[in-house]
Amino acid sequence: MGYELVTKSVEELAPLLKNREISSKELTKTVLDHAEKNNEDINAYISFTRERAERVAEQVDRDIAAGDYKGMYHGIPMAVKDNLYFKDEVTTMASKIHRDFVSDYDATIIKKMKDAGVVFTGKLNMHEYAWGITNNNPHFGASRNPWNTRKIPGGSSGGSGAAIAADMSAATLGTDTAGSIRIPSSVCGIVGLKPTHGRVSKYGCFPLSWSLDHIGPMTKSVTDAAALLEVIAGYDTNDPTSMNVPVQSYTSQLTGDMKDITIGVNEDYFFKNVDAAVEASVRQSIQSLKDQGANIETVEMPSLRHAEYTELITILTEAAAIHHDNLVGRPDDFGDDIRLLFELGELPSAVDYLRAQQLRRQIKQEFQEVFKKVDALVMPTLPIIAPEIGEDYVDLNGEQVDLVNNIIRFTGPGNLTGLPSLTVPCGFKQEMPIGMQVMGNAFDESTILNVGHAIEKTNPLKGKKPELVR
Amino acid sequence: MNPSIKEVLESKGITVAEEHLPVLQARWEAVELLKKETNDASLADFDIALRNIPGGDHYGL
């Protein structure tokens, strides 16, 4: 099967494994061969764990043969972002400072995935300490976008986005503080889900900004994301932000039925200063939702004009607090870009931070009011198309604009409010993917996954693959 | 008299690379501009995105 096998989604692979039409060992070996071959171009992996992966896959095959099939992710080969702790293994955070860090426990999310029978194939590249959106890493090299290797794969989970787009992992996880799941998912043409804050435990994930951090699936399909959320979600006493809210069967609710769904569209914030091709693709998808029976309503959200400042103050100061000692003691060991951000994060006052949290409540309350009227909000995931590696500015309808400030404009509110947010591919511009974002009410991942499923069903470009990996 | 960015950071024990100073200055001015735009926000005293619940955040859940 070779290349055909690695291109399959988890929903396609799972029945083959369950019915023993393929073995996990064969699948794992094929994915690893493909990943090692392509890593020179893509640089998605920081490290491979072939020996252990093949050993675990053999055990999986024995378990399945004995009738102990654990579910859709049993026997699936996956690499994950290198800021999630594995017991007795190095977790680098893609940094020089933590290059040899070994955790003495598994992150809760890793333990859950091991229990579900996932086969781990290695660790994925990321922006250093997850504090950036380009994945241009000074210690492990830049990850490259499989659709165009001159372009960024987004970040901070850039290795994760690139690995899925290039079929170097069947599915994966990202972490998201201002858009770090959704940005690389959007620019790599895959599905990315940032669940509700508190839905997925962050115990054993190196923090970037405590109150904004999330972990979630990055996958080839909405069904794969829904099934992975079922594996990783749940209350955890080890994480003080974890919430005891029942986990649903997300896959069973993927009907694609839009008849009783009301979709909100905010024109003033989420459709302002957007690349014309991005806007056209997203509006076409909104029309497709309407054609499928959804009711579309315009909503006003004036507090969003403060979102950029609120996100910035919160992330800058919380990240600076985490890295303060190393900024004082060994500043030269940080990459230049994040050292600057840590320095900037030392400048706001405690009053600035706390007033930002007051603004944040106001934004949250405005979203709560909107979700009394609509089931989901839709908007472009990003207002721009991915630029080339090393660029600090990006073209927006003929104007050069700051990359970082613009790329997080539509994803940041999901972190500020903690509300679940999903990106699904909805188009292309010059062979680069475009994503559409669906935001939902707190702990209502089911609705946004179902809306994403409806968008995915009608996307005429579904199944398109980057040329590089053929 | 307002201390410079360099003085603020050095007072915290942070050594700033000279080439960072103009970039820091420009970025900090951009943050301050955004802050000015929040002056018209009417902030409610009781609405703040922080909690401190005795017995832990999960008490009563």
Short mmCIF file of C-alpha atoms in Angstrom, two decimals:
data_model
loop_
_atom_site.label_atom_id
_atom_site.label_comp_id
_atom_site.label_asym_id
_atom_site.label_seq_id
_atom_site.Cartn_x
_atom_site.Cartn_y
_atom_site.Cartn_z
CA MET A 1 0.00 0.00 0.00
CA GLY A 2 2.93 2.38 0.74
CA TYR A 3 2.08 5.99 -0.02
CA GLU A 4 -1.66 5.28 -0.23
CA LEU A 5 -1.60 3.98 3.35
CA VAL A 6 0.08 7.04 4.87
CA THR A 7 -2.41 9.42 3.22
CA LYS A 8 -5.38 7.81 4.98
CA SER A 9 -7.18 9.50 7.83
CA VAL A 10 -7.60 7.78 11.19
CA GLU A 11 -11.28 7.10 10.42
CA GLU A 12 -10.10 5.20 7.30
CA LEU A 13 -7.25 3.39 9.06
CA ALA A 14 -9.18 2.31 12.17
CA PRO A 15 -11.43 -0.31 10.52
CA LEU A 16 -8.42 -1.75 8.67
CA LEU A 17 -6.62 -2.22 11.98
CA LYS A 18 -9.70 -3.47 13.81
CA ASN A 19 -10.43 -6.07 11.10
CA ARG A 20 -6.72 -6.97 10.91
CA GLU A 21 -6.52 -6.08 7.20
CA ILE A 22 -3.32 -4.24 8.13
CA SER A 23 -1.15 -4.56 11.22
CA SER A 24 -0.12 -1.66 13.41
CA LYS A 25 3.50 -2.72 12.91
CA GLU A 26 3.18 -2.46 9.11
CA LEU A 27 1.38 0.88 9.37
CA THR A 28 3.88 2.28 11.88
CA LYS A 29 6.85 1.20 9.77
CA THR A 30 5.30 2.72 6.61
CA VAL A 31 4.54 6.04 8.34
CA LEU A 32 8.04 6.18 9.87
CA ASP A 33 9.76 5.35 6.55
CA HIS A 34 7.76 8.11 4.86
CA ALA A 35 8.40 10.59 7.70
CA GLU A 36 12.17 9.95 7.84
CA LYS A 37 12.41 10.31 4.05
CA ASN A 38 10.56 13.64 4.02
CA ASN A 39 11.97 15.14 7.21
CA GLU A 40 14.98 16.55 5.38
CA ASP A 41 12.64 18.83 3.41
CA ILE A 42 9.94 19.50 6.02
CA ASN A 43 11.84 19.30 9.35
CA ALA A 44 8.65 18.42 11.20
CA TYR A 45 10.29 15.94 13.57
CA ILE A 46 12.85 16.80 16.26
CA SER A 47 13.40 13.13 17.08
CA PHE A 48 12.20 9.69 16.02
CA THR A 49 11.48 6.78 18.37
CA ARG A 50 11.35 3.93 15.84
CA GLU A 51 12.52 1.08 18.06
CA ARG A 52 10.00 1.78 20.80
CA ALA A 53 7.22 2.47 18.28
CA GLU A 54 7.69 -0.88 16.55
CA ARG A 55 7.79 -2.66 19.91
CA VAL A 56 4.53 -1.00 21.03
CA ALA A 57 2.93 -1.69 17.62
CA GLU A 58 3.75 -5.41 17.96
CA GLN A 59 2.00 -5.47 21.35
CA VAL A 60 -0.99 -3.63 19.85
CA ASP A 61 -1.24 -6.29 17.14
CA ARG A 62 -1.21 -9.03 19.77
CA ASP A 63 -3.94 -7.22 21.78
CA ILE A 64 -6.17 -6.73 18.73
CA ALA A 65 -5.68 -10.36 17.70
CA ALA A 66 -6.79 -11.35 21.21
CA GLY A 67 -10.02 -9.34 20.76
CA ASP A 68 -8.98 -6.39 22.93
CA TYR A 69 -9.67 -3.54 20.49
CA LYS A 70 -9.71 -0.24 22.40
CA GLY A 71 -11.18 2.16 19.86
CA MET A 72 -10.42 4.34 16.87
CA TYR A 73 -6.90 5.37 17.95
CA HIS A 74 -5.76 1.85 18.88
CA GLY A 75 -2.59 1.12 16.89
CA ILE A 76 -2.46 4.56 15.20
CA PRO A 77 1.10 5.94 14.77
CA MET A 78 1.40 9.51 16.01
CA ALA A 79 4.15 11.97 16.79
CA VAL A 80 3.39 14.89 19.16
CA LYS A 81 4.63 18.40 19.85
CA ASP A 82 7.77 18.42 21.98
CA ASN A 83 6.31 20.29 24.95
CA LEU A 84 4.31 17.33 26.28
CA TYR A 85 6.06 15.28 28.96
CA PHE A 86 6.86 11.60 28.49
CA LYS A 87 8.10 9.73 31.57
CA ASP A 88 11.87 9.12 31.46
CA GLU A 89 12.23 10.73 28.01
CA VAL A 90 13.71 14.03 26.88
CA THR A 91 11.20 16.83 26.23
CA THR A 92 12.99 19.82 24.74
CA MET A 93 10.31 22.54 24.32
CA ALA A 94 12.42 23.06 21.14
CA SER A 95 14.76 25.09 23.31
CA LYS A 96 18.45 25.11 24.21
CA ILE A 97 17.73 25.54 27.92
CA HIS A 98 15.50 22.42 28.18
CA ARG A 99 17.40 20.42 25.55
CA ASP A 100 18.16 17.62 28.06
CA PHE A 101 15.08 17.91 30.30
CA VAL A 102 13.68 14.52 31.36
CA SER A 103 10.28 14.33 33.07
CA ASP A 104 9.63 11.73 35.75
CA TYR A 105 5.96 11.47 34.78
CA ASP A 106 3.72 11.29 31.71
CA ALA A 107 1.53 14.28 30.92
CA THR A 108 -2.09 13.35 31.65
CA ILE A 109 -2.89 13.63 27.96
CA ILE A 110 0.00 11.30 27.03
CA LYS A 111 -1.12 8.75 29.62
CA LYS A 112 -4.65 8.84 28.17
CA MET A 113 -3.29 8.29 24.67
CA LYS A 114 -1.07 5.43 25.79
CA ASP A 115 -4.14 3.84 27.43
CA ALA A 116 -6.02 4.24 24.12
CA GLY A 117 -3.27 2.27 22.34
CA VAL A 118 -1.62 5.12 20.39
CA VAL A 119 1.83 4.25 18.98
CA PHE A 120 4.20 7.22 19.45
CA THR A 121 6.66 7.68 16.59
CA GLY A 122 8.59 10.74 17.78
CA LYS A 123 8.56 14.39 18.86
CA LEU A 124 7.57 17.28 16.61
CA ASN A 125 9.27 20.60 16.04
CA MET A 126 7.67 23.80 17.36
CA HIS A 127 8.39 27.48 17.90
CA GLU A 128 10.79 27.71 20.86
CA TYR A 129 8.73 27.46 24.10
CA ALA A 130 5.63 27.82 21.89
CA TRP A 131 6.12 31.61 21.91
CA GLY A 132 5.74 32.46 18.23
CA ILE A 133 3.84 31.68 15.06
CA THR A 134 6.54 31.01 12.43
CA ASN A 135 8.24 27.84 13.75
CA ASN A 136 11.52 29.38 12.61
CA ASN A 137 13.48 27.66 15.37
CA PRO A 138 17.11 28.72 16.01
CA HIS A 139 18.02 25.46 17.81
CA PHE A 140 16.28 22.80 15.67
CA GLY A 141 15.85 24.60 12.35
CA ALA A 142 12.76 25.96 10.63
CA SER A 143 9.86 23.64 9.87
CA ARG A 144 8.59 24.07 6.32
CA ASN A 145 5.10 24.13 4.87
CA PRO A 146 4.52 21.01 2.70
CA TRP A 147 2.35 23.05 0.29
CA ASN A 148 5.32 25.33 -0.44
CA THR A 149 8.57 24.67 1.40
CA ARG A 150 9.61 28.33 1.13
CA LYS A 151 6.63 29.23 3.35
CA ILE A 152 6.06 28.96 7.10
CA PRO A 153 3.90 26.11 8.39
CA GLY A 154 2.56 28.49 11.08
CA GLY A 155 3.20 28.03 14.75
CA SER A 156 3.76 27.41 17.40
CA SER A 157 2.62 23.85 16.52
CA GLY A 158 4.25 24.18 13.10
CA GLY A 159 5.90 20.77 13.13
CA SER A 160 2.50 19.28 13.98
CA GLY A 161 0.73 21.06 11.10
CA ALA A 162 3.45 20.15 8.62
CA ALA A 163 3.56 16.52 9.78
CA ILE A 164 -0.17 16.01 9.16
CA ALA A 165 -0.20 17.83 5.81
CA ALA A 166 2.81 15.76 4.64
CA ASP A 167 1.32 12.49 6.05
CA MET A 168 4.29 12.08 8.42
CA SER A 169 1.89 11.31 11.32
CA ALA A 170 -1.68 10.02 11.13
CA ALA A 171 -2.93 12.65 13.60
CA THR A 172 -1.40 14.76 16.32
CA LEU A 173 -1.84 17.27 19.12
CA GLY A 174 -1.04 20.95 19.30
CA THR A 175 -1.00 23.52 22.06
CA ASP A 176 -2.73 26.87 21.55
CA THR A 177 -2.25 30.13 23.48
CA ALA A 178 -3.11 32.70 20.81
CA GLY A 179 -3.86 30.40 17.87
CA SER A 180 -1.03 27.85 17.87
CA ILE A 181 -3.30 24.92 16.91
CA ARG A 182 -5.49 26.86 14.48
CA ILE A 183 -2.80 28.92 12.72
CA PRO A 184 -0.67 25.96 11.54
CA SER A 185 -3.81 23.93 10.84
CA SER A 186 -5.15 26.71 8.64
CA VAL A 187 -1.94 27.32 6.67
CA CYS A 188 -1.23 23.58 6.31
CA GLY A 189 -4.79 22.75 5.17
CA ILE A 190 -5.81 20.44 8.02
CA VAL A 191 -8.40 20.36 10.84
CA GLY A 192 -7.44 21.91 14.21
CA LEU A 193 -9.57 22.03 17.37
CA LYS A 194 -8.88 24.21 20.40
CA PRO A 195 -11.31 22.80 22.96
CA THR A 196 -12.91 24.81 25.79
CA HIS A 197 -10.44 25.94 28.47
CA GLY A 198 -10.67 23.28 31.18
CA ARG A 199 -11.90 20.51 28.85
CA VAL A 200 -8.46 18.90 28.30
CA SER A 201 -5.90 18.62 31.11
CA LYS A 202 -2.67 20.57 30.69
CA TYR A 203 -0.84 18.70 33.46
CA GLY A 204 2.57 17.79 32.06
CA CYS A 205 2.53 20.39 29.29
CA PHE A 206 5.18 23.11 29.62
CA PRO A 207 3.22 26.38 29.98
CA LEU A 208 3.46 29.49 27.83
CA SER A 209 0.69 31.55 29.46
CA TRP A 210 -1.31 29.77 32.17
CA SER A 211 -4.68 31.38 31.61
CA LEU A 212 -4.58 31.21 27.80
CA ASP A 213 -3.00 27.77 27.15
CA HIS A 214 -5.01 24.90 25.64
CA ILE A 215 -4.22 21.46 24.12
CA GLY A 216 -6.19 19.95 21.25
CA PRO A 217 -6.28 17.69 18.18
CA MET A 218 -4.75 18.45 14.76
CA THR A 219 -6.03 15.94 12.22
CA LYS A 220 -6.86 15.10 8.61
CA SER A 221 -10.63 15.16 9.17
CA VAL A 222 -13.28 16.49 11.55
CA THR A 223 -14.21 12.92 12.54
CA ASP A 224 -10.56 12.26 13.50
CA ALA A 225 -10.58 15.40 15.67
CA ALA A 226 -13.87 14.43 17.35
CA ALA A 227 -12.56 10.94 18.11
CA LEU A 228 -9.25 12.24 19.47
CA LEU A 229 -11.11 14.69 21.72
CA GLU A 230 -13.01 11.71 23.15
CA VAL A 231 -9.63 10.17 24.05
CA ILE A 232 -7.98 13.23 25.63
CA ALA A 233 -10.87 15.14 27.28
CA GLY A 234 -11.83 14.84 30.93
CA TYR A 235 -11.45 16.20 34.42
CA ASP A 236 -8.00 16.04 36.06
CA THR A 237 -7.35 17.02 39.68
CA ASN A 238 -3.68 17.64 38.79
CA ASP A 239 -4.65 20.62 36.60
CA PRO A 240 -6.17 23.52 38.59
CA THR A 241 -7.89 24.84 35.45
CA SER A 242 -9.53 21.49 34.64
CA MET A 243 -13.35 21.49 34.74
CA ASN A 244 -15.57 18.60 35.79
CA VAL A 245 -17.95 18.68 32.84
CA PRO A 246 -19.08 15.37 31.27
CA VAL A 247 -17.29 14.33 28.08
CA GLN A 248 -19.66 13.55 25.22
CA SER A 249 -19.53 11.13 22.34
CA TYR A 250 -18.50 13.75 19.79
CA THR A 251 -18.27 11.35 16.84
CA SER A 252 -21.84 10.13 17.24
CA GLN A 253 -23.12 13.71 16.94
CA LEU A 254 -21.51 14.36 13.54
CA THR A 255 -24.71 14.32 11.52
CA GLY A 256 -23.93 17.34 9.35
CA ASP A 257 -27.57 18.37 9.83
CA MET A 258 -27.73 22.19 9.78
CA LYS A 259 -31.53 22.57 9.83
CA ASP A 260 -31.95 23.85 13.41
CA ILE A 261 -28.57 25.61 13.59
CA THR A 262 -28.20 29.39 13.81
CA ILE A 263 -24.82 30.69 12.66
CA GLY A 264 -23.64 34.14 13.78
CA VAL A 265 -21.49 36.39 11.60
CA ASN A 266 -19.75 39.45 13.03
CA GLU A 267 -18.81 41.79 10.21
CA ASP A 268 -17.10 44.61 12.17
CA TYR A 269 -14.24 42.60 13.68
CA PHE A 270 -13.98 39.25 11.90
CA PHE A 271 -14.41 40.49 8.34
CA LYS A 272 -12.36 43.68 8.57
CA ASN A 273 -8.96 43.86 6.81
CA VAL A 274 -9.14 40.34 5.37
CA ASP A 275 -7.33 39.06 2.27
CA ALA A 276 -9.86 39.17 -0.57
CA ALA A 277 -9.39 35.50 -1.54
CA VAL A 278 -9.74 34.39 2.10
CA GLU A 279 -12.92 36.43 2.48
CA ALA A 280 -14.40 35.03 -0.75
CA SER A 281 -13.71 31.41 0.33
CA VAL A 282 -15.19 31.90 3.78
CA ARG A 283 -18.29 33.67 2.47
CA GLN A 284 -18.78 30.83 -0.01
CA SER A 285 -18.68 28.33 2.87
CA ILE A 286 -21.19 30.43 4.82
CA GLN A 287 -23.48 30.29 1.78
CA SER A 288 -22.97 26.52 1.69
CA LEU A 289 -24.07 26.28 5.35
CA LYS A 290 -27.13 28.37 4.49
CA ASP A 291 -27.87 26.08 1.52
CA GLN A 292 -27.74 23.14 3.94
CA GLY A 293 -30.47 24.73 6.06
CA ALA A 294 -28.55 26.86 8.59
CA ASN A 295 -29.99 30.21 9.62
CA ILE A 296 -27.40 33.02 9.29
CA GLU A 297 -27.59 36.03 11.64
CA THR A 298 -25.41 39.13 11.92
CA VAL A 299 -24.19 39.88 15.47
CA GLU A 300 -22.60 42.97 17.04
CA MET A 301 -19.59 42.60 19.37
CA PRO A 302 -18.13 46.04 20.17
CA SER A 303 -15.80 44.85 22.99
CA LEU A 304 -13.73 42.90 20.46
CA ARG A 305 -11.92 46.14 19.63
CA HIS A 306 -10.05 45.64 22.92
CA ALA A 307 -9.18 41.99 22.23
CA GLU A 308 -5.74 42.62 20.74
CA TYR A 309 -4.53 44.68 23.71
CA THR A 310 -6.02 42.26 26.25
CA GLU A 311 -4.44 39.21 24.62
CA LEU A 312 -1.09 40.95 24.27
CA ILE A 313 -0.82 42.12 27.90
CA THR A 314 -1.95 38.74 29.24
CA ILE A 315 0.36 36.56 27.15
CA LEU A 316 3.39 38.87 27.42
CA THR A 317 3.29 39.11 31.22
CA GLU A 318 2.37 35.49 32.00
CA ALA A 319 5.13 34.20 29.68
CA ALA A 320 7.66 36.65 31.14
CA ALA A 321 6.79 35.46 34.66
CA ILE A 322 7.49 31.82 33.68
CA HIS A 323 10.86 32.61 32.05
CA HIS A 324 12.01 35.49 34.31
CA ASP A 325 14.82 33.61 36.07
CA ASN A 326 16.38 32.38 32.81
CA LEU A 327 16.01 35.84 31.27
CA VAL A 328 18.07 37.19 34.15
CA GLY A 329 20.51 34.27 34.37
CA ARG A 330 21.11 33.03 30.82
CA PRO A 331 19.47 35.39 28.29
CA ASP A 332 21.81 34.39 25.46
CA ASP A 333 20.43 30.85 25.53
CA PHE A 334 17.06 32.04 24.21
CA GLY A 335 16.42 32.63 20.52
CA ASP A 336 16.56 36.34 19.73
CA ASP A 337 12.84 36.67 18.89
CA ILE A 338 11.53 35.18 22.12
CA ARG A 339 14.14 36.93 24.26
CA LEU A 340 12.71 40.21 22.92
CA LEU A 341 9.18 39.10 23.82
CA PHE A 342 10.24 38.16 27.36
CA GLU A 343 11.91 41.58 27.73
CA LEU A 344 8.75 43.27 26.48
CA GLY A 345 6.71 41.19 28.95
CA GLU A 346 8.66 42.69 31.87
CA LEU A 347 7.36 46.21 31.04
CA PRO A 348 3.58 46.19 31.76
CA SER A 349 2.60 46.93 35.36
CA ALA A 350 0.46 44.75 37.64
CA VAL A 351 -2.31 47.32 37.12
CA ASP A 352 -2.01 46.86 33.34
CA TYR A 353 -2.38 43.09 33.76
CA LEU A 354 -5.37 43.32 36.09
CA ARG A 355 -7.21 45.89 33.98
CA ALA A 356 -6.64 43.58 31.02
CA GLN A 357 -8.40 40.83 33.00
CA GLN A 358 -11.33 43.21 33.55
CA LEU A 359 -11.49 43.85 29.80
CA ARG A 360 -11.28 40.12 29.27
CA ARG A 361 -14.38 39.53 31.41
CA GLN A 362 -16.22 42.13 29.37
CA ILE A 363 -15.29 40.33 26.13
CA LYS A 364 -16.31 36.99 27.66
CA GLN A 365 -19.69 38.37 28.72
CA GLU A 366 -20.31 39.75 25.25
CA PHE A 367 -19.67 36.30 23.74
CA GLN A 368 -22.02 34.77 26.35
CA GLU A 369 -24.80 37.14 25.24
CA VAL A 370 -24.17 36.29 21.59
CA PHE A 371 -24.38 32.56 22.32
CA LYS A 372 -27.89 33.07 23.70
CA LYS A 373 -28.89 33.95 20.12
CA VAL A 374 -26.66 31.74 17.96
CA ASP A 375 -25.27 28.19 18.11
CA ALA A 376 -21.92 29.02 16.51
CA LEU A 377 -19.95 31.93 15.10
CA VAL A 378 -18.02 31.61 11.83
CA MET A 379 -15.17 33.72 10.49
CA PRO A 380 -11.85 33.35 8.63
CA THR A 381 -9.28 31.56 10.80
CA LEU A 382 -6.62 33.99 9.57
CA PRO A 383 -6.96 37.27 7.67
CA ILE A 384 -3.86 36.48 5.58
CA ILE A 385 -2.08 33.78 3.57
CA ALA A 386 1.15 32.27 4.98
CA PRO A 387 4.28 34.29 4.10
CA GLU A 388 7.77 33.02 3.25
CA ILE A 389 10.10 31.86 6.04
CA GLY A 390 12.00 34.79 7.58
CA GLU A 391 9.43 37.46 6.60
CA ASP A 392 8.22 39.79 9.37
CA TYR A 393 5.64 41.44 7.13
CA VAL A 394 2.93 39.93 4.95
CA ASP A 395 0.85 41.11 2.00
CA LEU A 396 -2.73 42.02 2.83
CA ASN A 397 -4.60 43.17 -0.28
CA GLY A 398 -1.51 44.93 -1.62
CA GLU A 399 -0.37 46.42 1.69
CA GLN A 400 2.58 45.11 3.77
CA VAL A 401 1.33 44.52 7.34
CA ASP A 402 2.98 43.17 10.52
CA LEU A 403 2.81 39.36 10.41
CA VAL A 404 2.47 38.50 14.11
CA ASN A 405 -0.17 41.12 14.97
CA ASN A 406 -2.31 40.11 12.00
CA ILE A 407 -2.01 36.34 12.10
CA ILE A 408 -3.44 36.10 15.66
CA ARG A 409 -6.20 38.71 15.17
CA PHE A 410 -9.05 36.19 14.75
CA THR A 411 -7.70 33.32 16.85
CA GLY A 412 -6.82 35.33 20.01
CA PRO A 413 -10.44 35.86 21.13
CA GLY A 414 -10.87 32.07 21.46
CA ASN A 415 -8.03 32.02 24.00
CA LEU A 416 -9.19 35.11 25.88
CA THR A 417 -12.70 33.71 26.30
CA GLY A 418 -11.66 30.04 26.57
CA LEU A 419 -14.42 29.19 24.08
CA PRO A 420 -14.01 26.16 21.79
CA SER A 421 -12.77 27.03 18.30
CA LEU A 422 -12.28 24.81 15.28
CA THR A 423 -10.58 25.45 11.95
CA VAL A 424 -11.45 23.50 8.81
CA PRO A 425 -10.04 23.92 5.29
CA CYS A 426 -12.37 25.84 2.99
CA GLY A 427 -10.29 26.93 -0.03
CA PHE A 428 -6.94 27.76 -1.64
CA LYS A 429 -5.13 30.83 -2.90
CA GLN A 430 -2.09 30.29 -5.11
CA GLU A 431 -1.86 26.66 -3.91
CA MET A 432 -1.87 27.73 -0.24
CA PRO A 433 -4.73 26.53 1.99
CA ILE A 434 -7.36 28.79 3.57
CA GLY A 435 -9.12 27.93 6.84
CA MET A 436 -12.52 28.82 8.22
CA GLN A 437 -12.99 29.13 11.99
CA VAL A 438 -16.06 27.98 13.92
CA MET A 439 -16.43 29.19 17.52
CA GLY A 440 -18.97 27.76 19.95
CA ASN A 441 -20.41 28.12 23.41
CA ALA A 442 -18.44 26.83 26.42
CA PHE A 443 -18.11 23.02 26.47
CA ASP A 444 -20.23 22.73 23.31
CA GLU A 445 -17.54 21.20 21.11
CA SER A 446 -20.24 18.96 19.57
CA THR A 447 -21.92 21.83 17.74
CA ILE A 448 -18.75 23.32 16.24
CA LEU A 449 -17.52 19.88 15.19
CA ASN A 450 -20.87 19.28 13.49
CA VAL A 451 -20.73 22.65 11.69
CA GLY A 452 -17.14 21.82 10.68
CA HIS A 453 -18.34 18.45 9.40
CA ALA A 454 -20.96 20.21 7.24
CA ILE A 455 -18.29 22.56 5.81
CA GLU A 456 -15.93 19.64 5.19
CA LYS A 457 -18.63 17.63 3.38
CA THR A 458 -19.19 20.31 0.78
CA ASN A 459 -15.58 21.49 0.37
CA PRO A 460 -14.83 20.77 -3.31
CA LEU A 461 -11.08 20.72 -2.59
CA LYS A 462 -11.25 17.94 0.02
CA GLY A 463 -8.64 15.27 -0.58
CA LYS A 464 -6.17 17.59 -2.33
CA LYS A 465 -2.58 16.87 -1.23
CA PRO A 466 0.70 18.81 -1.43
CA GLU A 467 2.79 17.78 -4.44
CA LEU A 468 6.03 17.47 -2.47
CA VAL A 469 5.25 14.21 -0.73
CA ARG A 470 3.98 12.20 -3.71
CA MET B 1 11.04 61.65 35.12
CA ASN B 2 10.16 58.39 33.31
CA PRO B 3 12.90 55.76 33.47
CA SER B 4 14.01 54.36 30.11
CA ILE B 5 13.16 50.82 29.04
CA LYS B 6 16.81 49.93 29.58
CA GLU B 7 16.70 51.27 33.15
CA VAL B 8 13.46 49.43 33.95
CA LEU B 9 14.85 46.12 32.72
CA GLU B 10 18.26 46.58 34.33
CA SER B 11 16.57 47.35 37.66
CA LYS B 12 15.15 43.82 37.44
CA GLY B 13 18.57 42.31 36.77
CA ILE B 14 17.93 41.82 33.03
CA THR B 15 20.77 42.53 30.61
CA VAL B 16 19.32 44.02 27.44
CA ALA B 17 21.11 43.55 24.14
CA GLU B 18 21.80 47.04 22.71
CA GLU B 19 20.30 46.07 19.34
CA HIS B 20 17.03 45.14 21.09
CA LEU B 21 16.44 48.62 22.51
CA PRO B 22 15.04 50.37 19.40
CA VAL B 23 12.78 47.36 18.67
CA LEU B 24 11.60 47.23 22.29
CA GLN B 25 10.94 50.96 22.23
CA ALA B 26 8.84 50.69 19.04
CA ARG B 27 6.89 47.67 20.28
CA TRP B 28 6.24 49.20 23.70
CA GLU B 29 4.94 52.39 22.05
CA ALA B 30 2.58 50.24 19.96
CA VAL B 31 1.31 48.52 23.14
CA GLU B 32 0.79 51.92 24.81
CA LEU B 33 -1.18 53.12 21.77
CA LEU B 34 -3.47 50.10 22.05
CA LYS B 35 -3.82 50.81 25.78
CA LYS B 36 -4.99 54.36 25.06
CA GLU B 37 -7.82 52.93 22.96
CA THR B 38 -9.10 51.08 26.06
CA ASN B 39 -9.58 54.34 27.98
CA ASP B 40 -13.23 54.53 26.89
CA ALA B 41 -14.00 51.02 28.16
CA SER B 42 -16.29 51.12 31.19
CA LEU B 43 -14.80 48.51 33.47
CA ALA B 44 -17.06 46.92 36.07
CA ASP B 45 -15.45 46.59 39.53
CA PHE B 46 -16.76 43.06 40.08
CA ASP B 47 -15.98 41.68 36.63
CA ILE B 48 -12.48 40.32 36.47
CA ALA B 49 -11.23 37.10 34.94
CA LEU B 50 -9.61 35.84 38.16
CA ARG B 51 -10.97 33.57 40.89
CA ASN B 52 -9.80 32.65 44.38
CA ILE B 53 -12.16 30.10 45.82
CA PRO B 54 -11.26 28.70 49.30
CA GLY B 55 -10.72 24.96 49.12
CA GLY B 56 -9.38 25.08 45.59
CA ASP B 57 -10.72 26.00 42.19
CA HIS B 58 -12.74 22.79 42.00
CA TYR B 59 -14.57 23.26 45.32
CA GLY B 60 -18.24 22.46 44.91
CA LEU B 61 -17.94 21.27 41.33
#
